[in-house]
Structures are given as C-alpha cells and as structure tokens.
Short mmCIF file of C-alpha atoms in Angstrom, two decimals:
data_model
loop_
_atom_site.label_atom_id
_atom_site.label_comp_id
_atom_site.label_asym_id
_atom_site.label_seq_id
_atom_site.Cartn_x
_atom_site.Cartn_y
_atom_site.Cartn_z
CA MET A 1 93.99 110.40 159.80
CA LYS A 2 92.71 109.31 156.42
CA LEU A 3 95.81 107.77 154.98
CA VAL A 4 98.78 106.68 157.02
CA ALA A 5 102.19 105.61 155.75
CA ARG A 6 104.59 104.65 158.52
CA ASP A 7 108.20 103.54 158.00
CA VAL A 8 107.25 102.15 154.61
CA VAL A 9 110.01 100.17 152.92
CA ILE A 10 109.50 98.98 149.36
CA HIS A 11 111.72 96.85 147.20
CA HIS A 12 110.99 97.21 143.56
CA ARG A 13 111.68 94.45 141.06
CA ARG A 14 113.67 95.76 138.14
CA GLN A 15 112.41 94.11 134.97
CA ARG A 16 115.65 94.56 133.10
CA TYR A 17 117.96 93.13 135.72
CA GLY A 18 115.53 90.88 137.56
CA ASP A 19 116.87 91.97 140.94
CA MET A 20 115.18 93.75 143.84
CA LEU A 21 116.08 97.37 144.33
CA LEU A 22 115.46 99.31 147.53
CA ALA A 23 113.15 102.02 146.18
CA VAL A 24 111.57 103.49 149.30
CA ASP A 25 113.37 103.34 152.63
CA GLY A 26 111.18 104.29 155.54
CA ALA A 27 108.63 106.79 154.25
CA THR A 28 106.33 108.24 156.90
CA VAL A 29 103.49 110.61 156.15
CA ASP A 30 100.01 111.15 157.56
CA ILE A 31 97.37 112.53 155.24
CA GLU A 32 94.13 114.06 156.38
CA ASP A 33 90.73 113.66 154.79
CA GLY A 34 90.26 116.03 151.87
CA GLU A 35 93.87 117.08 151.82
CA PHE A 36 95.80 117.66 148.62
CA ILE A 37 99.35 116.35 148.94
CA SER A 38 102.09 116.71 146.33
CA ILE A 39 105.15 114.51 146.43
CA VAL A 40 108.26 115.87 144.73
CA GLY A 41 111.75 114.50 144.55
CA PRO A 42 114.65 113.88 142.21
CA SER A 43 113.84 111.44 139.42
CA GLY A 44 114.06 107.79 140.40
CA CYS A 45 113.51 108.58 144.08
CA GLY A 46 110.73 106.02 144.45
CA LYS A 47 107.76 108.37 144.54
CA THR A 48 105.86 106.49 141.85
CA THR A 49 106.70 103.23 143.61
CA LEU A 50 105.11 104.56 146.80
CA LEU A 51 102.02 105.59 144.86
CA SER A 52 101.71 102.12 143.29
CA ALA A 53 101.92 100.63 146.78
CA LEU A 54 99.18 103.00 147.98
CA ASP A 55 97.03 101.80 145.11
CA GLY A 56 97.80 98.21 146.14
CA LEU A 57 99.46 97.28 142.86
CA ILE A 58 102.78 96.34 144.47
CA PRO A 59 103.47 94.97 147.94
CA ILE A 60 105.54 96.75 150.59
CA THR A 61 108.47 95.07 152.30
CA SER A 62 107.83 96.45 155.77
CA GLY A 63 106.06 99.26 157.59
CA THR A 64 102.40 100.22 157.57
CA LEU A 65 100.19 101.55 154.85
CA SER A 66 96.59 102.07 155.82
CA LEU A 67 93.47 103.84 154.67
CA ASN A 68 90.75 104.59 157.24
CA GLY A 69 92.65 102.31 159.62
CA ARG A 70 92.56 99.33 157.25
CA THR A 71 95.82 97.99 155.89
CA ILE A 72 96.21 98.36 152.14
CA VAL A 73 96.94 94.99 150.53
CA LYS A 74 95.34 95.23 147.09
CA PRO A 75 93.53 97.68 144.83
CA GLY A 76 90.13 98.70 146.10
CA PRO A 77 87.21 100.91 145.13
CA ASP A 78 88.25 103.43 147.79
CA ARG A 79 91.28 104.42 145.68
CA ALA A 80 91.66 105.32 142.02
CA MET A 81 94.73 106.11 140.00
CA VAL A 82 95.25 108.72 137.33
CA PHE A 83 98.13 107.36 135.31
CA GLN A 84 101.09 109.15 133.82
CA GLN A 85 100.18 107.86 130.37
CA PRO A 86 96.49 108.32 129.54
CA SER A 87 96.25 104.51 129.18
CA LEU A 88 92.83 104.71 127.58
CA LEU A 89 91.26 101.70 125.90
CA PRO A 90 91.62 102.74 122.23
CA TRP A 91 88.60 100.74 121.11
CA ARG A 92 86.30 102.51 123.52
CA THR A 93 84.83 105.98 123.18
CA VAL A 94 85.38 108.68 125.81
CA MET A 95 82.15 107.56 127.46
CA GLY A 96 83.15 103.90 127.31
CA ASN A 97 86.48 104.69 128.92
CA ILE A 98 84.96 106.73 131.72
CA LEU A 99 82.55 103.86 132.39
CA TYR A 100 85.34 101.27 132.45
CA GLY A 101 86.08 101.36 136.18
CA LEU A 102 82.41 101.36 137.07
CA GLU A 103 81.86 98.40 134.79
CA ILE A 104 84.60 96.41 136.51
CA GLN A 105 83.18 97.27 139.89
CA GLY A 106 79.74 96.17 138.75
CA VAL A 107 77.87 99.49 139.08
CA LYS A 108 74.47 99.32 137.40
CA THR A 109 74.44 100.83 133.93
CA ALA A 110 71.78 103.52 134.44
CA ASP A 111 73.47 104.99 137.54
CA ALA A 112 76.86 104.66 135.90
CA LYS A 113 75.74 106.49 132.75
CA ALA A 114 74.31 109.39 134.74
CA ARG A 115 77.48 109.68 136.79
CA ALA A 116 79.68 109.48 133.72
CA HIS A 117 77.69 112.26 132.05
CA ARG A 118 78.21 114.52 135.08
CA LEU A 119 81.93 113.81 134.91
CA VAL A 120 82.10 114.57 131.20
CA ASP A 121 80.78 118.01 132.06
CA LEU A 122 83.03 118.38 135.08
CA VAL A 123 86.23 117.75 133.14
CA GLY A 124 85.08 119.84 130.18
CA LEU A 125 84.58 117.11 127.57
CA ARG A 126 80.99 117.78 126.57
CA GLY A 127 80.55 117.12 122.87
CA PHE A 128 83.32 114.49 122.88
CA GLU A 129 81.42 111.62 124.53
CA GLU A 130 81.47 109.51 121.37
CA SER A 131 85.01 110.42 120.26
CA PHE A 132 87.74 107.81 120.35
CA PRO A 133 90.95 108.45 122.35
CA LEU A 134 93.09 108.75 119.22
CA GLU A 135 90.92 111.65 118.06
CA LEU A 136 91.77 113.62 121.20
CA SER A 137 94.75 115.78 122.10
CA GLY A 138 97.05 114.77 124.93
CA GLY A 139 95.39 117.18 127.34
CA MET A 140 91.95 115.87 126.54
CA GLN A 141 93.10 112.28 126.93
CA GLN A 142 94.28 113.16 130.41
CA ARG A 143 90.88 114.68 131.15
CA VAL A 144 89.37 111.30 130.30
CA ASN A 145 91.99 109.60 132.48
CA LEU A 146 90.95 111.86 135.37
CA ALA A 147 87.23 111.39 134.75
CA ARG A 148 87.69 107.61 134.65
CA ALA A 149 89.32 107.68 138.08
CA LEU A 150 86.68 110.02 139.52
CA ALA A 151 83.87 107.90 138.07
CA VAL A 152 84.31 105.15 140.66
CA ASP A 153 83.90 107.82 143.34
CA PRO A 154 87.06 106.91 145.27
CA GLU A 155 87.94 108.35 148.66
CA VAL A 156 91.51 108.90 147.59
CA LEU A 157 92.71 110.04 144.20
CA LEU A 158 96.24 108.97 143.28
CA LEU A 159 97.82 111.02 140.51
CA ASP A 160 101.07 109.80 138.99
CA GLU A 161 102.64 112.74 137.11
CA PRO A 162 99.50 113.02 134.97
CA PHE A 163 100.63 116.19 133.21
CA ALA A 164 104.28 115.25 132.64
CA ALA A 165 103.83 114.51 128.95
CA LEU A 166 101.87 117.68 128.13
CA ASP A 167 103.23 120.88 126.64
CA SER A 168 103.68 123.67 129.15
CA GLN A 169 100.59 125.66 128.18
CA THR A 170 98.23 122.69 128.24
CA ARG A 171 99.88 121.71 131.46
CA GLU A 172 99.02 125.01 133.15
CA THR A 173 95.46 124.79 131.89
CA MET A 174 95.18 121.28 133.27
CA GLN A 175 96.55 122.32 136.65
CA GLY A 176 93.84 124.98 136.87
CA GLU A 177 91.26 122.43 135.75
CA LEU A 178 92.41 119.87 138.28
CA LEU A 179 92.09 122.36 141.12
CA ARG A 180 88.62 123.32 139.95
CA VAL A 181 87.55 119.66 139.80
CA TRP A 182 89.18 118.94 143.14
CA ASN A 183 87.45 121.94 144.66
CA GLU A 184 84.11 120.47 143.65
CA THR A 185 84.80 116.92 144.79
CA ARG A 186 87.19 117.53 147.72
CA LYS A 187 88.74 114.10 147.40
CA THR A 188 91.89 113.32 149.30
CA ALA A 189 94.51 113.65 146.58
CA ILE A 190 98.12 112.54 146.30
CA PHE A 191 99.89 114.05 143.35
CA ILE A 192 103.31 112.88 142.20
CA THR A 193 105.38 115.28 140.16
CA HIS A 194 108.92 116.43 139.58
CA ASP A 195 107.72 119.94 138.76
CA ILE A 196 108.07 122.07 141.91
CA VAL A 197 105.84 124.89 140.68
CA GLU A 198 103.10 122.39 139.92
CA ALA A 199 103.51 120.74 143.31
CA VAL A 200 103.30 124.03 145.22
CA TYR A 201 100.45 125.40 143.14
CA LEU A 202 98.24 122.37 143.71
CA ALA A 203 98.96 121.18 147.21
CA ASP A 204 98.10 121.87 150.82
CA ARG A 205 101.38 120.24 151.75
CA VAL A 206 104.37 119.26 149.63
CA VAL A 207 106.29 116.17 150.64
CA VAL A 208 109.92 116.39 149.51
CA PHE A 209 111.52 113.03 148.88
CA SER A 210 115.22 112.35 149.26
CA ALA A 211 117.30 110.79 146.50
CA ARG A 212 116.95 107.01 146.16
CA PRO A 213 116.22 105.15 148.28
CA GLY A 214 113.30 107.49 148.91
CA ARG A 215 112.75 108.95 152.36
CA VAL A 216 110.61 111.87 153.39
CA LYS A 217 113.12 114.69 153.59
CA GLU A 218 110.73 117.39 154.63
CA ILE A 219 107.09 118.33 154.49
CA VAL A 220 106.31 121.91 153.50
CA THR A 221 102.90 123.38 154.32
CA ILE A 222 101.60 125.66 151.59
CA ASP A 223 99.44 128.29 153.30
CA LEU A 224 98.46 130.21 150.22
CA GLY A 225 94.72 129.92 150.68
CA ARG A 226 92.20 128.74 148.12
CA PRO A 227 90.88 129.00 145.51
CA ARG A 228 94.14 129.75 143.77
CA ASP A 229 94.39 131.62 140.54
CA LEU A 230 97.22 130.70 138.16
CA ARG A 231 98.63 134.20 138.79
CA ILE A 232 99.58 133.10 142.29
CA LYS A 233 102.63 131.52 140.70
CA ARG A 234 104.08 135.03 140.40
CA ASP A 235 103.39 135.88 144.05
CA PRO A 236 106.55 136.50 146.18
CA ARG A 237 105.29 134.11 148.87
CA PHE A 238 104.86 131.43 146.22
CA LEU A 239 108.32 132.07 144.85
CA ALA A 240 109.84 131.87 148.33
CA ILE A 241 108.29 128.43 148.94
CA GLU A 242 109.32 127.30 145.49
CA THR A 243 112.91 128.39 146.03
CA ARG A 244 113.08 126.64 149.36
CA ILE A 245 111.88 123.35 147.91
CA TRP A 246 114.11 123.79 144.89
CA GLU A 247 117.18 124.08 147.09
CA SER A 248 116.11 121.09 149.11
CA ILE A 249 115.80 118.94 145.99
CA ARG A 250 119.00 120.30 144.49
CA GLU A 251 120.86 119.14 147.55
CA GLU A 252 119.42 115.67 147.03
CA ALA A 253 120.20 115.59 143.35
CA ALA A 254 123.78 116.60 144.10
CA ARG A 255 124.04 113.89 146.77
CA ASP A 256 122.78 111.36 144.26
CA THR A 257 125.37 112.45 141.69
CA ASP A 258 128.13 112.21 144.31
CA ALA A 259 126.97 108.74 145.27
CA LEU A 260 127.04 107.68 141.62
CA ALA A 261 130.51 109.17 141.20
CA ALA A 262 131.73 107.33 144.32
CA THR A 263 130.47 103.93 143.12
CA ALA A 264 131.75 104.40 139.59
CA MET B 1 88.72 132.46 139.86
CA ALA B 2 89.77 129.03 138.85
CA THR B 3 86.91 128.90 136.40
CA ALA B 4 88.64 131.63 134.44
CA VAL B 5 90.98 129.04 133.02
CA THR B 6 88.34 126.42 132.35
CA ARG B 7 86.73 125.46 129.07
CA GLN B 8 89.87 126.12 127.13
CA VAL B 9 89.43 122.82 125.43
CA GLU B 10 92.28 122.06 123.09
CA ALA B 11 90.17 121.05 120.12
CA ARG B 12 86.72 121.60 118.75
CA PRO B 13 83.85 119.25 119.46
CA ARG B 14 83.03 116.74 116.78
CA SER B 15 79.91 118.51 115.64
CA VAL B 16 81.85 121.58 114.58
CA VAL B 17 83.59 120.80 111.32
CA THR B 18 85.27 123.47 109.27
CA THR B 19 85.94 122.63 105.67
CA THR B 20 87.70 124.53 102.96
CA PRO B 21 86.28 123.70 99.55
CA LEU B 22 88.90 122.11 97.35
CA PRO B 23 89.58 123.69 93.98
CA LYS B 24 87.54 121.90 91.32
CA GLN B 25 89.32 119.02 89.66
CA GLY B 26 88.44 116.83 86.72
CA TRP B 27 86.89 113.44 87.46
CA ILE B 28 89.89 111.68 85.94
CA LYS B 29 92.39 113.60 88.06
CA GLU B 30 90.42 112.81 91.17
CA HIS B 31 90.31 109.06 90.56
CA GLU B 32 93.71 108.83 88.94
CA THR B 33 94.85 105.55 90.52
CA VAL B 34 91.63 103.74 89.67
CA VAL B 35 91.64 105.05 86.12
CA ILE B 36 95.24 104.00 85.52
CA GLY B 37 94.62 100.57 87.07
CA ALA B 38 91.45 99.92 85.07
CA THR B 39 93.06 101.09 81.84
CA ALA B 40 96.02 98.79 82.40
CA VAL B 41 93.72 95.80 82.94
CA ILE B 42 91.70 96.58 79.81
CA VAL B 43 94.88 96.99 77.75
CA PHE B 44 96.10 93.67 79.12
CA PHE B 45 92.95 91.82 78.04
CA ILE B 46 92.98 93.41 74.59
CA ALA B 47 96.65 92.46 74.14
CA TRP B 48 95.95 88.94 75.37
CA GLU B 49 93.04 88.51 72.98
CA GLY B 50 95.09 90.03 70.14
CA ILE B 51 98.00 87.65 70.66
CA ALA B 52 95.69 84.66 71.06
CA ALA B 53 93.66 85.57 67.95
CA ALA B 54 96.89 85.76 65.91
CA ARG B 55 97.16 82.03 66.65
CA ILE B 56 100.92 82.02 66.93
CA MET B 57 100.35 79.17 69.32
CA SER B 58 97.56 76.62 69.14
CA ARG B 59 94.36 77.28 71.11
CA LEU B 60 95.24 74.13 73.05
CA PHE B 61 98.20 75.91 74.60
CA PHE B 62 97.26 79.55 74.57
CA PRO B 63 93.54 80.35 74.67
CA GLY B 64 92.38 83.96 74.55
CA PRO B 65 89.79 85.63 76.81
CA VAL B 66 87.01 84.80 74.37
CA ASP B 67 87.99 81.10 74.42
CA VAL B 68 87.98 81.13 78.20
CA TRP B 69 84.54 82.70 78.20
CA GLN B 70 83.33 79.88 75.91
CA ALA B 71 84.91 77.34 78.24
CA PHE B 72 82.77 78.79 81.04
CA GLY B 73 79.75 78.27 78.80
CA ASP B 74 80.66 74.63 78.12
CA TRP B 75 81.31 74.04 81.78
CA TYR B 76 77.91 75.49 82.64
CA GLN B 77 76.12 73.46 79.92
CA SER B 78 77.66 70.24 81.17
CA GLY B 79 75.90 70.89 84.48
CA GLU B 80 79.19 70.50 86.33
CA LEU B 81 79.85 74.19 87.06
CA GLY B 82 77.34 74.42 89.89
CA ILE B 83 78.39 71.13 91.48
CA ASP B 84 82.09 71.94 91.25
CA ILE B 85 81.74 75.40 92.76
CA THR B 86 79.40 74.21 95.50
CA THR B 87 81.73 71.36 96.41
CA SER B 88 84.81 73.60 96.56
CA ALA B 89 82.95 76.29 98.46
CA GLN B 90 81.69 73.74 100.94
CA GLU B 91 85.19 72.40 101.52
CA PHE B 92 86.59 75.88 101.89
CA LEU B 93 83.93 77.22 104.23
CA THR B 94 83.75 74.14 106.45
CA GLY B 95 87.51 73.92 106.87
CA TYR B 96 87.99 77.66 107.23
CA ILE B 97 85.24 78.23 109.76
CA LEU B 98 86.26 75.19 111.80
CA ALA B 99 89.82 76.53 111.80
CA ALA B 100 88.68 79.95 113.02
CA VAL B 101 86.46 78.46 115.70
CA VAL B 102 89.31 76.39 117.12
CA ALA B 103 92.27 78.68 116.38
CA ILE B 104 91.01 81.95 117.86
CA PRO B 105 90.19 80.67 121.37
CA LEU B 106 93.32 78.52 121.35
CA GLY B 107 95.46 81.48 120.25
CA LEU B 108 94.01 83.62 123.02
CA ILE B 109 94.78 80.94 125.60
CA ILE B 110 98.29 80.37 124.26
CA GLY B 111 98.97 84.11 124.28
CA TRP B 112 97.63 84.53 127.80
CA TYR B 113 99.24 81.55 129.54
CA GLY B 114 103.02 81.31 129.16
CA ARG B 115 103.17 77.67 130.25
CA ILE B 116 100.62 76.49 127.71
CA ARG B 117 102.56 78.47 125.10
CA ALA B 118 105.77 76.73 126.12
CA ALA B 119 104.11 73.34 125.75
CA LEU B 120 102.46 73.96 122.37
CA ASP B 121 105.06 76.16 120.75
CA PRO B 122 107.20 73.33 119.31
CA PHE B 123 104.20 71.79 117.56
CA ILE B 124 102.91 75.06 116.19
CA THR B 125 106.35 76.06 114.94
CA PHE B 126 106.83 72.64 113.34
CA PHE B 127 103.50 72.70 111.53
CA TYR B 128 103.72 76.34 110.54
CA ALA B 129 107.14 75.79 108.97
CA THR B 130 105.95 72.68 107.10
CA PRO B 131 103.65 73.07 104.10
CA ARG B 132 100.59 71.24 105.43
CA ILE B 133 99.84 70.06 101.94
CA VAL B 134 102.45 67.32 102.45
CA LEU B 135 99.99 65.68 104.83
CA LEU B 136 97.51 65.21 102.02
CA PRO B 137 98.40 61.57 101.19
CA LEU B 138 97.89 60.68 104.84
CA LEU B 139 94.64 62.61 105.04
CA ILE B 140 93.34 60.79 101.97
CA ILE B 141 94.27 57.43 103.49
CA TRP B 142 92.49 58.36 106.71
CA LEU B 143 89.49 60.26 105.35
CA GLY B 144 89.01 59.06 101.76
CA ILE B 145 88.61 61.04 98.56
CA GLY B 146 85.34 62.72 99.56
CA ILE B 147 85.21 66.26 100.86
CA GLU B 148 86.42 65.26 104.34
CA SER B 149 90.08 65.03 103.31
CA LYS B 150 89.86 68.46 101.65
CA VAL B 151 88.13 69.99 104.67
CA ALA B 152 90.96 68.64 106.77
CA VAL B 153 93.69 70.08 104.59
CA VAL B 154 91.91 73.46 104.40
CA PHE B 155 91.57 73.40 108.18
CA LEU B 156 95.26 72.67 108.66
CA GLY B 157 96.19 75.30 106.11
CA ALA B 158 94.26 78.16 107.68
CA PHE B 159 94.60 77.09 111.30
CA PHE B 160 98.23 77.99 112.00
CA ALA B 161 98.16 81.46 110.49
CA MET B 162 95.16 82.16 112.70
CA VAL B 163 96.68 80.74 115.88
CA ILE B 164 99.99 82.50 115.46
CA ASN B 165 98.46 85.90 114.79
CA THR B 166 95.95 85.62 117.62
CA THR B 167 98.77 84.70 120.01
CA ALA B 168 100.79 87.66 118.79
CA GLY B 169 97.78 89.90 119.42
CA VAL B 170 97.50 88.87 123.06
CA ARG B 171 101.24 89.14 123.58
CA SER B 172 101.44 92.64 122.17
CA LEU B 173 98.86 94.02 124.57
CA ASP B 174 99.66 97.39 126.06
CA THR B 175 100.77 96.60 129.62
CA SER B 176 99.63 100.02 130.82
CA LEU B 177 96.06 98.96 130.05
CA LEU B 178 96.50 95.82 132.15
CA ARG B 179 97.66 98.10 134.97
CA VAL B 180 94.53 100.21 134.65
CA ALA B 181 92.35 97.13 134.88
CA ARG B 182 94.25 95.81 137.92
CA SER B 183 94.08 99.20 139.57
CA PHE B 184 90.28 99.05 139.34
CA GLY B 185 90.45 95.62 140.98
CA ALA B 186 89.63 93.58 137.86
CA LYS B 187 89.83 89.81 138.13
CA ASP B 188 91.81 87.84 135.54
CA LEU B 189 88.71 86.85 133.60
CA THR B 190 87.51 90.45 133.42
CA ILE B 191 90.92 91.62 132.21
CA PHE B 192 90.80 88.91 129.59
CA ARG B 193 87.32 89.90 128.42
CA THR B 194 87.75 93.66 128.48
CA ILE B 195 91.42 94.09 127.47
CA ALA B 196 92.94 90.96 125.94
CA LEU B 197 90.03 90.03 123.68
CA PRO B 198 89.23 93.43 122.14
CA GLY B 199 92.93 94.32 122.05
CA SER B 200 93.64 91.25 119.90
CA VAL B 201 90.93 91.88 117.32
CA PRO B 202 93.19 93.56 114.71
CA PHE B 203 95.63 90.65 114.92
CA ILE B 204 92.85 88.06 114.74
CA LEU B 205 91.63 89.72 111.55
CA THR B 206 95.14 89.59 110.08
CA GLY B 207 95.22 85.87 110.90
CA LEU B 208 91.84 85.38 109.22
CA ARG B 209 93.04 87.23 106.11
CA LEU B 210 96.28 85.26 105.84
CA GLY B 211 94.28 82.07 106.42
CA ILE B 212 92.28 82.63 103.20
CA GLY B 213 95.28 82.05 100.94
CA HIS B 214 96.38 78.93 102.80
CA ALA B 215 92.83 77.58 102.74
CA LEU B 216 92.43 78.13 98.99
CA VAL B 217 95.68 76.28 98.32
CA GLY B 218 94.25 73.44 100.39
CA VAL B 219 91.06 73.29 98.33
CA VAL B 220 92.76 73.33 94.94
CA VAL B 221 95.70 71.07 95.62
CA GLY B 222 93.51 68.72 97.64
CA GLU B 223 91.21 68.33 94.66
CA TYR B 224 94.14 67.97 92.23
CA VAL B 225 95.30 64.93 94.13
CA ALA B 226 92.05 63.10 94.61
CA ALA B 227 88.45 64.22 94.51
CA GLN B 228 85.05 63.46 93.01
CA HIS B 229 83.99 67.06 92.32
CA GLY B 230 85.31 70.56 92.64
CA VAL B 231 86.96 73.39 90.76
CA GLY B 232 90.43 71.97 91.45
CA ARG B 233 89.45 68.56 90.16
CA MET B 234 87.96 70.09 87.01
CA MET B 235 91.24 71.97 86.47
CA ALA B 236 93.31 68.80 86.98
CA ILE B 237 91.26 66.89 84.42
CA ALA B 238 91.31 69.80 81.97
CA GLY B 239 95.04 70.08 82.43
CA ASN B 240 95.60 66.39 81.71
CA THR B 241 93.53 66.64 78.53
CA PHE B 242 95.05 69.83 77.05
CA GLN B 243 91.96 71.95 77.71
CA SER B 244 93.88 75.10 78.62
CA ASP B 245 90.78 77.25 78.30
CA LYS B 246 89.04 75.29 81.06
CA VAL B 247 92.12 75.53 83.23
CA PHE B 248 91.94 79.30 82.85
CA ALA B 249 88.23 79.24 83.71
CA GLY B 250 88.95 77.41 86.96
CA LEU B 251 91.84 79.67 87.71
CA ILE B 252 89.61 82.72 87.38
CA ILE B 253 87.07 81.28 89.81
CA ILE B 254 89.76 80.61 92.42
CA ALA B 255 91.39 84.00 91.91
CA LEU B 256 88.04 85.79 92.24
CA ALA B 257 87.21 83.91 95.43
CA GLY B 258 90.56 84.86 96.94
CA LEU B 259 90.23 88.45 95.80
CA ILE B 260 86.75 88.98 97.21
CA LEU B 261 87.42 87.28 100.54
CA THR B 262 90.71 89.10 101.05
CA TYR B 263 89.03 92.39 100.18
CA ILE B 264 86.33 91.85 102.80
CA LEU B 265 88.90 91.03 105.49
CA GLN B 266 91.04 94.00 104.47
CA ARG B 267 88.10 96.32 104.88
CA LEU B 268 87.46 94.87 108.33
CA GLU B 269 91.12 95.23 109.25
CA HIS B 270 91.19 98.79 108.01
CA HIS B 271 88.28 99.54 110.28
CA PHE B 272 90.40 98.57 113.28
CA ASP B 273 93.67 99.99 111.98
CA ALA B 274 93.42 103.12 114.07
CA TRP B 275 94.31 101.34 117.28
CA ARG B 276 96.51 98.56 115.96
CA PRO B 277 99.80 98.76 117.85
CA GLN B 278 101.91 97.55 114.94
CA GLN B 279 101.67 95.81 111.61
CA LEU B 280 102.35 92.09 111.68
CA HIS B 281 102.74 89.77 108.73
#
C-alpha cells in the first residue's frame, strides 16, 4: 500500500469560534501506488480536512496516516497540493510560480528550469511563461497551480477541489487535461470534490464520505477503463455509478439536515 | 482520445495581439485632460501677474510671478541659493533615508511577530498621533541648531508613516500563499523572504510616499525655528522682513521637491498596483 489512513480522527480548530470541532471521525482507506482516488461527500464533511492532514499541514487526533510505511507528521517533498484557489504568487510570472516549490526545496536552478519548461508544455501553457497570474484566466491559473505541484515531482498529488471555482465548460476541459497529465505522470492522486460526475470521471475508486463528522461511507470502484473520453459521461454504465453515488450522498445530506433540525 | 480536448487554452498567448485601429482623433481630443490642466495653470499665472501688476496691493504683500522670478535671481546672486538648497536637501535625504533604513525592517518584524507588535504598538500609536514637530525644541536642545536637529525631525516625521504602512503590508498578506509555502515545507525565514517581503512591497512604497510630505514639513519647520542655512531659514528671514517675493521663491522650491518626489514614488507604486490587495492611506 502506498498511502494508508486507518481510523483517522481529526479535530479542526474553528477560527471564528476558537473551539475544536470533530471533523473526521475514523476514516480508513488504503490507496495503491498510481491510483487515482476521488473523495466526495456533502459539504462540510471533513474531506478537505483529511487532505490537509495528508499533506501534513494539520495534525490528526488519533489513528494512523502513513505514506510508504512512514507516518505523516509534516509536509514533505513526497506530497504536493493543488489548492482550491490558484494561490499563485502575484509578483511572479508563470515560470516563477512553477519554480516556487523547487526553489524552496533547494533544487538547482538549471535542472529546475528544464523541468519547469517540460511542465509548461505538459499543462498547455506554452507562450505564457512570462505572463503574470492576473493576466491569466481562472482555468489557466489552475494549470499553473497544477504544474507547480507537479514540478517538485511528488509521489502523491493532493487535489483540493481545484476546479470548483471554474465555469462548467472550462471545468470539463480541465478534467480532460488533468486525466491526460495524470496519464503521463501516473502519480498517486487524491482528488477532493463535491461534483459526483467529476469524481466518477476521474477516479479509479470513489470514496464516499458521510455527513460530518466524516467517515468513509462506501468505496465505489469505477471499472470504466482508460483512457476515458469526456463522452463517457453519457455512457449508461457511467450514469448508473453516478446515480448510485448520488443516492448515497443524498441520504447523508438528508441525515445532516435532520440532525440540524433536531438540535435547533 | 483525451488529447482531443487538449490545447483548448482559454486565451491567446502574449505574442498574439489583435488590435482594432481607433478612429482618428485630433491631438487636443486625445490629450484632453492635460490640455485643460495646462491651460488652467497658464490662465492662473496670467491672472496672478495681471492682478499683481495692477498694484492694488503693495509688492511687499502681493508680488507677481515676475517679481518672484527676480527674487530667485537675487537669491542666486547673493550666493545663498546653492548653500540653502544643498543644506535642506542634505537634511531631507539624510533623515529620510535613515528613516527608511530603520522603518522598513522594523515594520516587517512588527508585522510578522504579534508579540513585538503588542509591545511597540503603544509607542507607535502615540508618536503617530502626535505631530513630531512638537519635539523640535527638545531636539534643538539636544542636537543644536546645525543640521543634526533637522535630520532628527525629518527622521521622526517620515519614520512612522513608513513603519505603519510596512506593518500593514505584512499583516494583509494572503494567507493562502502562506499555506502554499508551508505545504512545500518552507521554513519561517523562507516564507518571510519569498512571501512576506515581496508581498509587502506595495505597502512599503505607500509608506515611502506618505513619508515625503512629513519629511518636508520637518525640513521647513525645523529651519524656521533655528538653523544656519536652508530654504526654510531663508523663508523665515524673508517673512520677518516683508520680502514676500522671496517667501514665494522658497515655497516654489519646496513644492517642486515634494511634487517630483511624490511623482517618482507614485510611478513606482503604480508599477506594483496590479497585485496590491487593497488601497491603504
């Protein structure tokens, strides 16, 4: 197993209230090398919290979180995050942003430049190397965000709803692009989303989270084969899987609403 | 398969620029604001000269532009012009640069470390709220009537605007960028160097621009009170001896200095405007 999460419990500090909230309550999932995993769940179910813990940005309360058998305690070069917001350094060009992670990790400039140039091509940004983030569209900013994460050559790519803020057409394009890039790099990928179609289209397995506190409700294997064309979204098998996950999440969302109604 | 959807980049590369030629316009139309502004200034000077030349009031009280120009000539002939300007410039530059050198690093530190901010905040608030010019009598007692007392008052004038704006720059940093840096395993010092410092640049420039005005007040008022040379001292003497034209001459020098310096800083600020999170004054 590449990445193991066992009975992971995470309390998340709420900035506004200053208290600790039980965000993830016993998540268990084993991820194999080179696998693409999507995590879906009702909003606020703790999926982003789990991803932050995998990155090592926040500590877990109990359980085990390990990569290649080593416990995850802090960020490391073996993992890289693609953030929900592009979070690009506005004073750096596309190239400067892609190089940022490498720079922090002390990779020599010549090697880093060559690698960054390959990534510019890979994510389809040729001709924009010297552009500044504010000159780019949302979709292109997310391409830079992805290239920046890939630049440090991580073993695991963590993607936190990277396409959530994009319009639906750009979003579909980016999904296709992501699969193409993933196909070439074959990184282990964990993709958080609340879009079921997106989750099914991208993943080998979809992990369905319960309403907060997050638990793994079920894990659905997507045996649709690869490479996948965007047309596969209209395939009856695809629609069947989508419907099944949709019902599963709906159940959770309803439970959450009931719980809210009961406490009110 | 998947490549079928690739390369649908959402915008054109930089090198491809499409332009539609604008319909031809007259030169005046195109530079309307500048033309109106320049005309207004010229009209003002003509009106000023006209009123002054009518001699409704004595030249002692109300000199015209031509009188002021002559005052410049007299000032130059006396050999004092060069000395006065050099002295004032020296006071300004020394105090201003010293202030920047101390204020910017200090502002960064104060913005970055909450505890240091808590300790220094009362002093900074106190001094920022007080016109520093009130310290002048003390500074003259401590440092004499040479340029040192003026350097000190310029320093104090510019310093707080710089510190406060630099601090604000660090505090307004985009937290998502800090998260990116942490995610890549950046140490505190690296985060400081690669995020906090460049992220604060627009605010530092605002501080430097606001500092100019405070510093100029320091130079002029400092020299009014007690000095051996300087534009402000010349103006004080001229004022006490009813030489209004010389007062105007000094005033123009000070105004020009402020105008040019502010313009330079504004251009610099404008350069960084694109990624400034918000305007701060």
